[in-house]
mmCIF file of C-alpha atoms and ligand atoms in Angstrom:
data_model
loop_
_atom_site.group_PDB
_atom_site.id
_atom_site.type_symbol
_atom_site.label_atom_id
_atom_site.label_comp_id
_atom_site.label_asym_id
_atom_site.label_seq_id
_atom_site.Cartn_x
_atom_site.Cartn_y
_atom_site.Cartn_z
ATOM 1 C CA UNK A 349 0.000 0.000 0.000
ATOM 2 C CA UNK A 350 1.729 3.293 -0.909
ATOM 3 C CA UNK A 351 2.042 5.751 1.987
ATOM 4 C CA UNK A 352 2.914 8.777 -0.093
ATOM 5 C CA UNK A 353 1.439 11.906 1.367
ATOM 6 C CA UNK A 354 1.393 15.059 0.379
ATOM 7 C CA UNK A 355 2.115 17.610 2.684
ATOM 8 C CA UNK A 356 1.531 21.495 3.064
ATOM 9 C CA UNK A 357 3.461 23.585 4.793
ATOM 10 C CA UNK A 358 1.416 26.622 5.553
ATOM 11 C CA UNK A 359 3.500 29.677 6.275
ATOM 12 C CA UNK A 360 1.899 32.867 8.248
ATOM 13 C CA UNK A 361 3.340 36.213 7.067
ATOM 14 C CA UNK A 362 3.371 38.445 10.464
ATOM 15 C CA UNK A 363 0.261 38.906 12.986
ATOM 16 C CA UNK A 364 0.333 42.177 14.200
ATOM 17 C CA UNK A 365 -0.241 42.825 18.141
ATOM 18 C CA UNK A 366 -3.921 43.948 17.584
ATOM 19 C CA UNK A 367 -4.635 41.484 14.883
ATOM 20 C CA UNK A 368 -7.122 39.223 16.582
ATOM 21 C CA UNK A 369 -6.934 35.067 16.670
ATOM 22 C CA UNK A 370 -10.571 35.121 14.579
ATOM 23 C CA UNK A 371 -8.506 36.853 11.707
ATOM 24 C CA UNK A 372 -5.210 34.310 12.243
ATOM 25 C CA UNK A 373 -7.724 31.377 11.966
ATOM 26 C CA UNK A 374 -9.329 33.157 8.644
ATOM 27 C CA UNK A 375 -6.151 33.253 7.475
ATOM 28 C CA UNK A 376 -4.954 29.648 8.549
ATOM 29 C CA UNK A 377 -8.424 28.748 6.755
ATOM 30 C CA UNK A 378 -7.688 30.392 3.191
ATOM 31 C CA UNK A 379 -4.367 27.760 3.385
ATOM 32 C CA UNK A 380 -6.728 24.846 3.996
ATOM 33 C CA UNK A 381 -8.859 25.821 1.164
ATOM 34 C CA UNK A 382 -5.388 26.008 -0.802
ATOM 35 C CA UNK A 383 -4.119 22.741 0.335
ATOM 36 C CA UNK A 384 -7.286 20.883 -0.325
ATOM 37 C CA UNK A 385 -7.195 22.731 -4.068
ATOM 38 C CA UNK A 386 -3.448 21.354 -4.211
ATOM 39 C CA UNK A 387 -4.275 17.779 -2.740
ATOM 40 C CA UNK A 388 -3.037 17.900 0.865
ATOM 41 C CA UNK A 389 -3.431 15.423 3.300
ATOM 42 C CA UNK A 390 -1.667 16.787 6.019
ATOM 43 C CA UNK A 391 -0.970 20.166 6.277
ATOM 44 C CA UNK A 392 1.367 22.274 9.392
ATOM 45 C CA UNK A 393 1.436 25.346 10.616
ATOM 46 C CA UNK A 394 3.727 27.535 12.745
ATOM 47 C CA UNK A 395 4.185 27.946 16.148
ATOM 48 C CA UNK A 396 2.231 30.194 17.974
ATOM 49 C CA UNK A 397 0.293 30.692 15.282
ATOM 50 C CA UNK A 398 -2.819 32.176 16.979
ATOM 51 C CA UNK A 399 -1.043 35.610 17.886
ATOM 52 C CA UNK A 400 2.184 37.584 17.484
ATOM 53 C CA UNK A 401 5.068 36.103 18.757
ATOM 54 C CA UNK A 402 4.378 37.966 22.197
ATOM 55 C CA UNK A 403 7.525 36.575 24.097
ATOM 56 C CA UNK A 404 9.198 39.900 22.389
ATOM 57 C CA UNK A 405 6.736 42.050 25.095
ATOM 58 C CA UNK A 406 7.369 42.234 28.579
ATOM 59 C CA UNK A 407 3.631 42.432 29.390
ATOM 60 C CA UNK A 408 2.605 42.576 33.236
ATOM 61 C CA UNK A 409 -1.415 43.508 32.524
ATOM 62 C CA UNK A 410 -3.058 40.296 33.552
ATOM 63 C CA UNK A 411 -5.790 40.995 30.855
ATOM 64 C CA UNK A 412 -3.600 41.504 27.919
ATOM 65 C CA UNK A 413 -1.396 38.580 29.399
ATOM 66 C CA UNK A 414 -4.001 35.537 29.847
ATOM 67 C CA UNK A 415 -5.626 36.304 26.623
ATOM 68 C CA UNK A 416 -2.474 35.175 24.569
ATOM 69 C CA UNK A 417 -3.315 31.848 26.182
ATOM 70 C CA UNK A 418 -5.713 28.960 25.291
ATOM 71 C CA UNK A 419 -7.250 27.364 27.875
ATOM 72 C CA UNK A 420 -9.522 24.785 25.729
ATOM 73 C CA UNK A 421 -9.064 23.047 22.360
ATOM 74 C CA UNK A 422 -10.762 23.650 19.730
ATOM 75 C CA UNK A 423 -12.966 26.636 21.415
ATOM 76 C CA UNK A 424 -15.317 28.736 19.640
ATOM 77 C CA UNK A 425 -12.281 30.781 17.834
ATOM 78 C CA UNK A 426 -10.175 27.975 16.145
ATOM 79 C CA UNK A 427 -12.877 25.648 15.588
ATOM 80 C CA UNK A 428 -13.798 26.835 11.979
ATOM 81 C CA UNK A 429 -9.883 24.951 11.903
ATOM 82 C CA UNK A 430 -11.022 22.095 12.872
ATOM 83 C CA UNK A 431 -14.568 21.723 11.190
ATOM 84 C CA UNK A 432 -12.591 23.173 7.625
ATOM 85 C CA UNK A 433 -9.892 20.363 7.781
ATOM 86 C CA UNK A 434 -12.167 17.713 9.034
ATOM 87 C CA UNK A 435 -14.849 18.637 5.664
ATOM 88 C CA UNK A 436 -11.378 17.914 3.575
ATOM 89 C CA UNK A 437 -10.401 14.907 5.562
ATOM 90 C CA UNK A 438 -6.797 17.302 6.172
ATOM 91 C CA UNK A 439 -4.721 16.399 9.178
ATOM 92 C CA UNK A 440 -3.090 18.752 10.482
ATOM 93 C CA UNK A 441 0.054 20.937 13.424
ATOM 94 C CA UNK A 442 -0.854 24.053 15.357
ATOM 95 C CA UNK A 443 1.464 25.558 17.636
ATOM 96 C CA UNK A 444 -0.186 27.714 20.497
ATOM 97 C CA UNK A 445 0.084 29.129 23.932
ATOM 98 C CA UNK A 446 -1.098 26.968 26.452
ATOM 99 C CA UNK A 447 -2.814 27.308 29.906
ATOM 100 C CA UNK A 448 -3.658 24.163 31.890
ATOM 101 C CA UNK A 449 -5.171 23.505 35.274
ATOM 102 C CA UNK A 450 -4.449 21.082 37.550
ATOM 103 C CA UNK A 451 -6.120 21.114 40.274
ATOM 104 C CA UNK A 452 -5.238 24.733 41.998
ATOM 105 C CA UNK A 453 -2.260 24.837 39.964
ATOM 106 C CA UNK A 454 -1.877 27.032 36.384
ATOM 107 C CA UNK A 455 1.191 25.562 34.064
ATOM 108 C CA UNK A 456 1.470 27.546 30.837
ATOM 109 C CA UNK A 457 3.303 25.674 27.807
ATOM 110 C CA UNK A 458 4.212 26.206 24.263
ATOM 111 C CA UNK A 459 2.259 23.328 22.560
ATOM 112 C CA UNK A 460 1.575 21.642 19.429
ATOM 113 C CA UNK A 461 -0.849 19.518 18.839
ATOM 114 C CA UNK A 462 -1.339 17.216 15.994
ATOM 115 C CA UNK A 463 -4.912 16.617 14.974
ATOM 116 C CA UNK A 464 -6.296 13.438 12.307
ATOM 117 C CA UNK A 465 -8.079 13.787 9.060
ATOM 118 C CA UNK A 466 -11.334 13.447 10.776
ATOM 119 C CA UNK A 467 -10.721 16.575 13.275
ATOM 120 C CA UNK A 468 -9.490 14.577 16.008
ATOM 121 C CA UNK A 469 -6.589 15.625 18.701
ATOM 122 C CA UNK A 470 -4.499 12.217 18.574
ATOM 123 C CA UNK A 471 -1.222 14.025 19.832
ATOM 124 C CA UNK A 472 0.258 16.659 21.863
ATOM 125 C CA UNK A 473 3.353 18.677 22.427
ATOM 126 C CA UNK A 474 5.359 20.952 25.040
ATOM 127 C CA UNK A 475 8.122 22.709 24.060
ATOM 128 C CA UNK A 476 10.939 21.381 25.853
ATOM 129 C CA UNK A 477 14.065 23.886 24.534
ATOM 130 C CA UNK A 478 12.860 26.905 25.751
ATOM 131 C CA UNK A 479 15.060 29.742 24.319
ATOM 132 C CA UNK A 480 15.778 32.975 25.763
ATOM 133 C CA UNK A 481 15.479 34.297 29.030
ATOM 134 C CA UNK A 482 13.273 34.663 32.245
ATOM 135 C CA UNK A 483 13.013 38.463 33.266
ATOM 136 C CA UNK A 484 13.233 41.579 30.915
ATOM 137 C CA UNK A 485 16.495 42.266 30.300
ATOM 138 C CA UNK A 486 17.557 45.958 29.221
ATOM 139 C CA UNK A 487 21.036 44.603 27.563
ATOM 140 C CA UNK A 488 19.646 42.658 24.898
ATOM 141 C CA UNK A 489 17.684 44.698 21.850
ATOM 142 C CA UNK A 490 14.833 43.016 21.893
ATOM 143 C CA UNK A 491 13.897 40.600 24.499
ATOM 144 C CA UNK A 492 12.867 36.886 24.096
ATOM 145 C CA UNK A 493 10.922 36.524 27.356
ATOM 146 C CA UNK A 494 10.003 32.535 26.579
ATOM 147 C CA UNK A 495 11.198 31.717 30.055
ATOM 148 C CA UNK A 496 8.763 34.130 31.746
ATOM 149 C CA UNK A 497 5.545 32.751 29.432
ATOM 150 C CA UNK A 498 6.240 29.103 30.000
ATOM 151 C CA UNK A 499 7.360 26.067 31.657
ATOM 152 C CA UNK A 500 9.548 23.953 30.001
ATOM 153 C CA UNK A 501 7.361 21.124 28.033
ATOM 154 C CA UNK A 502 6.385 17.891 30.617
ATOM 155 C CA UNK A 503 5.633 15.538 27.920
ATOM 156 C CA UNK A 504 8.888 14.235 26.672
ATOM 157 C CA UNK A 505 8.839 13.309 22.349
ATOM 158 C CA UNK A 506 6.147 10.904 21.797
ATOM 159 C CA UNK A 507 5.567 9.834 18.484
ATOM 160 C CA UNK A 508 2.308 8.745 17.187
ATOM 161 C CA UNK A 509 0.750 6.441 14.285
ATOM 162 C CA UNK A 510 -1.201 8.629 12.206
ATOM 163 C CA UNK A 511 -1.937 9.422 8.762
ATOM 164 C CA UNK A 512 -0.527 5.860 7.385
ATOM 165 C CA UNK A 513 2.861 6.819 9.056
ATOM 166 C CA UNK A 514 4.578 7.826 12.449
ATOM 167 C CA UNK A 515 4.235 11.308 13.282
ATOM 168 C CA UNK A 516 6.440 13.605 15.592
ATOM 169 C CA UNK A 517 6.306 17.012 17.012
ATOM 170 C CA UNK A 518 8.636 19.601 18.019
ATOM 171 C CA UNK A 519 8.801 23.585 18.288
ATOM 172 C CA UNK A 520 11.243 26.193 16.685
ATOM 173 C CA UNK A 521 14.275 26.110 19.249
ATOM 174 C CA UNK A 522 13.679 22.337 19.479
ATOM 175 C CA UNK A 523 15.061 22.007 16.211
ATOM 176 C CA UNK A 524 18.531 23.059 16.975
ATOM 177 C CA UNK A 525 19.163 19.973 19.398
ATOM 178 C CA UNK A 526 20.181 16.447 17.981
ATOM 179 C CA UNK A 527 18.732 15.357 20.873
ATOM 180 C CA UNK A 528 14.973 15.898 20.034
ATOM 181 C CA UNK A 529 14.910 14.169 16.887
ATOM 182 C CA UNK A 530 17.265 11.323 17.628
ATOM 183 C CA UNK A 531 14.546 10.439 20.837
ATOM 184 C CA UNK A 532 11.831 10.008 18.028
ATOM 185 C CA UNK A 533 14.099 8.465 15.566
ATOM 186 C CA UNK A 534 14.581 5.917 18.079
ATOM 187 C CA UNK A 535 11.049 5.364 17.996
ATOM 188 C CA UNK A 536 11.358 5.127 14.549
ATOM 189 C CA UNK A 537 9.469 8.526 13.639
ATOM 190 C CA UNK A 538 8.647 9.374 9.623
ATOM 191 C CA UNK A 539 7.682 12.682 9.961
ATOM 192 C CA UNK A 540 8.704 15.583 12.097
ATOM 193 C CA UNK A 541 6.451 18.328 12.117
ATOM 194 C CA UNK A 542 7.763 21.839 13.609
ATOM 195 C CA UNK A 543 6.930 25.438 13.433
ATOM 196 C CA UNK A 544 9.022 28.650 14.013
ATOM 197 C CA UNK A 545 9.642 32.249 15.147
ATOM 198 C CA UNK A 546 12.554 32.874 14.566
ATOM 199 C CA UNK A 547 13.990 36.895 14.891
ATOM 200 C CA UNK A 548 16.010 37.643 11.986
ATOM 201 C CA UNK A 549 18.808 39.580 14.152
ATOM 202 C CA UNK A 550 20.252 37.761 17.059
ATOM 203 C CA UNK A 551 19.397 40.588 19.972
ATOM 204 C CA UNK A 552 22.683 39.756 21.954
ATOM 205 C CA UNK A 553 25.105 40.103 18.450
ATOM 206 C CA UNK A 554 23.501 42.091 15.480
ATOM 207 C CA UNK A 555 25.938 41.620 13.119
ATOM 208 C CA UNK A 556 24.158 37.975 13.006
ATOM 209 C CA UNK A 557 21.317 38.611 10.319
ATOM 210 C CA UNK A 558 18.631 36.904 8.376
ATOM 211 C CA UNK A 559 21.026 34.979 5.838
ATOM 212 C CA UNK A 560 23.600 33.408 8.942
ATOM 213 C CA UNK A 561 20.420 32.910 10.623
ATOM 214 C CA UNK A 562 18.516 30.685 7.856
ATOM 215 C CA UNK A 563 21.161 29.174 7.397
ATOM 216 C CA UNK A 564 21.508 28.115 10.695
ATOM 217 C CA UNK A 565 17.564 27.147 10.553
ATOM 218 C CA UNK A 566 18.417 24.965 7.283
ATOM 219 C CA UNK A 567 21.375 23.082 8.637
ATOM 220 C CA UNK A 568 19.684 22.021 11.651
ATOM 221 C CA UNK A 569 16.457 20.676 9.841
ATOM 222 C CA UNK A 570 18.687 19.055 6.998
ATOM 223 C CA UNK A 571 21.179 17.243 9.522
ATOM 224 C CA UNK A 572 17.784 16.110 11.989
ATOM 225 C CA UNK A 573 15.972 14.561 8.726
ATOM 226 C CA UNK A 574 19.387 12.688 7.321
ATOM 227 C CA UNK A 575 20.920 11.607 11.086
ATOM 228 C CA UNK A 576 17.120 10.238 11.894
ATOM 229 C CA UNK A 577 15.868 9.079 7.951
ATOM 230 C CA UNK A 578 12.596 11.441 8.756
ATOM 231 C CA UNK A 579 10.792 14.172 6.805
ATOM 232 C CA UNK A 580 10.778 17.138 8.310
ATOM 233 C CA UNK A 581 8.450 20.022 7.804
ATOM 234 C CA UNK A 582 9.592 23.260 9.898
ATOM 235 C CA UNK A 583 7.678 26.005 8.844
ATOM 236 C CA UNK A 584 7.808 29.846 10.040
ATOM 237 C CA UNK A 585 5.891 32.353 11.098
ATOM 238 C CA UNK A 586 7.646 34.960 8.935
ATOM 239 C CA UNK A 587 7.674 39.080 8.211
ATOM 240 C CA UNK A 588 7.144 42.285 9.852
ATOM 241 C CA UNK A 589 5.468 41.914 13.397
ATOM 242 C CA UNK A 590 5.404 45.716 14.594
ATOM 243 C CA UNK A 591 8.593 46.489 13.732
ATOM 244 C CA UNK A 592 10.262 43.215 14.927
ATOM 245 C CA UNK A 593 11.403 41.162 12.124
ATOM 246 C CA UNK A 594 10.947 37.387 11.683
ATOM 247 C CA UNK A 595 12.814 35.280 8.917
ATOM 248 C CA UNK A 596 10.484 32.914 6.755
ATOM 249 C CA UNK A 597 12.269 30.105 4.700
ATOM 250 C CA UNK A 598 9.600 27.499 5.685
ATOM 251 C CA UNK A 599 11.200 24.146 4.376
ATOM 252 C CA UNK A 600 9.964 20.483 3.832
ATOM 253 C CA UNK A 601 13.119 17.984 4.244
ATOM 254 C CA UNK A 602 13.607 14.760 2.754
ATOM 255 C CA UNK A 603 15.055 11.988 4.537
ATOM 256 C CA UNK A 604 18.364 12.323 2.439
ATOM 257 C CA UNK A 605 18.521 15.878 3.599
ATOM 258 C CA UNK A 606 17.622 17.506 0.622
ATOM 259 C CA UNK A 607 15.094 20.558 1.007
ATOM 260 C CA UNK A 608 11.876 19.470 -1.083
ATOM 261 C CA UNK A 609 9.896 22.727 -0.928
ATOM 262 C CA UNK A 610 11.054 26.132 0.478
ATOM 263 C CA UNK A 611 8.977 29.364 0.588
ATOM 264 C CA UNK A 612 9.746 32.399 -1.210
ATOM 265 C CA UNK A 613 7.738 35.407 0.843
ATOM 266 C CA UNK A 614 7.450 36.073 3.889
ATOM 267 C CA UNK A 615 3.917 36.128 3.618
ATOM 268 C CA UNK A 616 0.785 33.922 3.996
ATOM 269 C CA UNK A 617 2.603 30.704 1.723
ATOM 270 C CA UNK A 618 1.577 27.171 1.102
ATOM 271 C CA UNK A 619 4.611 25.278 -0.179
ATOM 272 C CA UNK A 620 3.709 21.401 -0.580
ATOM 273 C CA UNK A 621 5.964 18.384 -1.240
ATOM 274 C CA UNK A 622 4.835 14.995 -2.234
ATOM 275 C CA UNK A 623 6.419 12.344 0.411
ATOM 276 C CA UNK A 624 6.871 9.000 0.118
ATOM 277 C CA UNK A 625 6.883 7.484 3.901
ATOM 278 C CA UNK A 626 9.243 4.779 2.460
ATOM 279 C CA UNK A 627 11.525 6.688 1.359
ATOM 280 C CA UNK A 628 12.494 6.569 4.998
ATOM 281 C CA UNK A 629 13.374 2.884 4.838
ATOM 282 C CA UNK A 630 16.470 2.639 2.704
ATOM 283 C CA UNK A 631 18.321 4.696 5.585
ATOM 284 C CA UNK A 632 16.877 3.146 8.413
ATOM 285 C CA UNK A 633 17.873 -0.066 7.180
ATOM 286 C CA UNK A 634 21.109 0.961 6.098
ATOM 287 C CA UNK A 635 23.755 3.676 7.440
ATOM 288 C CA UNK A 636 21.215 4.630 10.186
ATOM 289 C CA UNK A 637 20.530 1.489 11.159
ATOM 290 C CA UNK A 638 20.128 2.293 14.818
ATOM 291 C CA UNK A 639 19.825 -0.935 16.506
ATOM 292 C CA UNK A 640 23.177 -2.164 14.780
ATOM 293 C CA UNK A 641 25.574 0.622 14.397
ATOM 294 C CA UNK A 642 24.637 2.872 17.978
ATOM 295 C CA UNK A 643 27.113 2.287 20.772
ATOM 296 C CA UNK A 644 24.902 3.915 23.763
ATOM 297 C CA UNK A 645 27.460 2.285 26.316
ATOM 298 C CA UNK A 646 29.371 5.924 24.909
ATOM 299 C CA UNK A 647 26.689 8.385 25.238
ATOM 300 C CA UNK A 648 26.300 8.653 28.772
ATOM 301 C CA UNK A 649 27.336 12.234 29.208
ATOM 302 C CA UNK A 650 24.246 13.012 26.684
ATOM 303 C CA UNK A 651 21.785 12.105 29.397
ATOM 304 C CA UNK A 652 23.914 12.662 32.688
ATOM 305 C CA UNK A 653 25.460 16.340 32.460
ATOM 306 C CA UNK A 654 23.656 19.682 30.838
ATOM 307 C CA UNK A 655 27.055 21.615 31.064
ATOM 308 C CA UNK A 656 29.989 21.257 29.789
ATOM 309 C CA UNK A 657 33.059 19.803 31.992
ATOM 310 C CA UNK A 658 36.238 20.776 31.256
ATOM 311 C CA UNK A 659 39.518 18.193 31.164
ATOM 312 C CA UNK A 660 41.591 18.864 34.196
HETATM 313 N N1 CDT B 1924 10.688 30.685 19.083
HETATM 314 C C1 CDT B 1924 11.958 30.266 19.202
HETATM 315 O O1 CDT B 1924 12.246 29.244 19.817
HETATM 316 N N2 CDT B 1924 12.911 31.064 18.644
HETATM 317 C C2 CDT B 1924 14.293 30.769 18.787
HETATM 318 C C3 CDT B 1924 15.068 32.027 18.833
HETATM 319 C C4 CDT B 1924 16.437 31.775 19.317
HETATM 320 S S1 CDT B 1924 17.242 33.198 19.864
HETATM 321 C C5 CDT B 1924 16.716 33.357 21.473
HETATM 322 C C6 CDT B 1924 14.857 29.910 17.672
HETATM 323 O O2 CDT B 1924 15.551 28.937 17.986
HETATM 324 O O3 CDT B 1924 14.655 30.186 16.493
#
C-alpha cells in the first residue's frame, strides 16, 4: 500500500499585536482551502500561530497577558480549523500558547498539537528547549521573554501512528538539538512536524542577520531529517510583526537531507511536497541502522550532564 502523502506547509506572514486570533484562523483557513485545491493530506502550521510572537513584550497587565493563552481546544475561535480540515479529511500541526489547570495549579506551555483527518486531537506537544530568558532584560535589543511565558514542556517526544505513518512534534528552538529528533528516531518517527519564530537579528550580536540565521535554521532541519531518515516540515511564522522582524524560509526535508519545498515570501505561503513514507526505509535499514551501528554504552554524558566539563 503506498504511503505517499502530500504535505503542506502553511507559512503565516506576520500577525500584528492587535490582529485578533478570529482573523489568524481566517487566514490559517484560506491555506486549507489552498491545500485541499493542491491535494493535501496533512498540512502544518507555525508555532504560535494564533497571535504575534508575544515573548518579544514584557507584558505585566493580567488581561492583555491571559488572553495570549488557550485554555480549551478547539474553542469557539479555532474551531472553523477544525470543522474546515475535518470537511477535507486534512490532518493537520498548530502551535499555540497553552494554559492548563491542575487542580489549583496554572502551568502555561508552548504546545503543538497534531490533529487526524477526521478533526481529532491524537497528539500533543510541550516545548521542551525553551530559548531565551526569564526576566526583561535591558542589555539585549529586543527581548525573548520565553522563560517568563512558560514552563519547560512535561511531555517528553512521543511519536504517534497517524496518517498511514509515524508522526512527531517539536517547536522552533527544538530544532537546533540532535537530541529531540534522535529520541523520536529511536522510535522510529517518519515525519517531524515543527513550526518557528525565529527573529532575523540575534538581539545579543547584530551583526548575526537573516542569511547566517537561515542558514543556521536549514542546517539544523537538513542534519535532523538525514541523522534520523525522517521528513521534516519546519515552517515559520515569517515578516514584519510591529517592527520586529521574523525570517520565513519554511522548508519540507527529505530523509536524504535535501530541502523538497522552500517558501519564497514572507507572507501567507503554502509550499507542498509529495512524500513517500518509504523513502524513509532505505536509511533506516542501512547507514542509520540504529539498533546495529549505535554504541549507547558511549553516550552517557548526553543524558547525565547539561554543562559542559572541562579536562583537568
Ligand atoms: N521561538 C523560538 O524558539 N525562537 C528561537 C530564537 C532563538 S534566539 C533566542 C529559535 O531557535 O529560532
Amino acid at each position: 500500500m503506498s504511503r505517499r502523502i502530500k504535505v503542506g506547509g502553511a507559512q503565516l506572514g506576520p500577525i500584528q499585536r492587535d490582529e485578533s486570533k478570529d482573523s489568524a484562523v481566517a487566514r490559517m483557513v484560506t491555506l486549507l482551502d489552498r491545500a485541499h485545491a493542491e491535494g493535501c493530506g496533512f498540512v502544518v502550521f507555525p508555532e504560535l500561530a494564533l497571535t504575534t510572537f508575544f515573548p518579544r513584550y514584557y507584558v505585566e497587565d493580567a488581561a492583555e497577558f491571559s488572553a495570549f493563552y488557550e485554555a480549551e481546544m478547539p474553542d469557539a475561535t479555532t474551531r472553523p480549523l477544525f470543522d474546515k480540515a475535518a470537511q477535507y479529511g486534512i490532518g493537520f500541526y498548530l502551535g499555540y500558547a497553552e494554559v492548563a489547570r491542575e487542580g489549583d495549579r496554572t502551568h502555561r506551555f508552548n504546545t503543538s498539537i497534531l490533529v487526524d483527518g477526521t478533526g481529532a486531537i491524537v497528539g500533543k506537544y510541550r516545548k521542551i528547549h525553551l530559548p531565551g530568558h526569564a526576566e526583561y532584560d535591558p542589555e539585549r535589543t529586543f527581548q525573548h521573554l520565553e522563560k517568563y511565558y512558560f514552563e519547560p514542556g512535561d511531555l517528553g517526544f512521543p511519536v504517534w501512528r497517524a496518517m498511514g505513518g509515524i508522526f512527531g512534534m517539536c517547536l522552533c528552538n527544538d530544532r537546533r538539538w540532535p537530541e529531540t529528533y534522535r529520541v523520536m528516531g529511536l522510535q522510529g518517527v517518519e515525519f517531524v512536524a515543527l513550526g518557528y519564530n525565529t527573529p532575523s537579528t540575534n538581539s545579543q550580536r547584530p551583526e548575526e542577520g537573516p542569511q547566517e540565521r537561515l542558514f543556521h535554521s536549514d542546517l539544523s532541519v537538513q542534519a535532523g531529517a538525514y541523522q534520523n531518515a525522517t521528513f521534516v516540515a519546519a515552517i515559520a511564522k515569517a515578516g514584519n510583526e510591529d517592527g520586529n522582524h521574523l525570517i520565513g524560509g519554511s522548508v519540507i526535508v527529505h530523509p536524504s537531507g535535501r530541502i523538497l519545498a522552500r517558501a519564497e515570501t514572507e507572507g501567507d505561503e503554502l509550499i507542498t511536497a509529495d512524500c513517500d513514507l518509504d523513502d524513509t526505509v532505505f536509511y533506516k535499514k542501512t547507514i542509520f541502522d540504529f539498533a546495529r551501528h549505535r554504541r549507547p554504552e558511549h553516550y552517557g554524558r548526553i543524558v547525565e550532564q547539561t554543562g559542559v566539563i572541562l579536562p583537568k
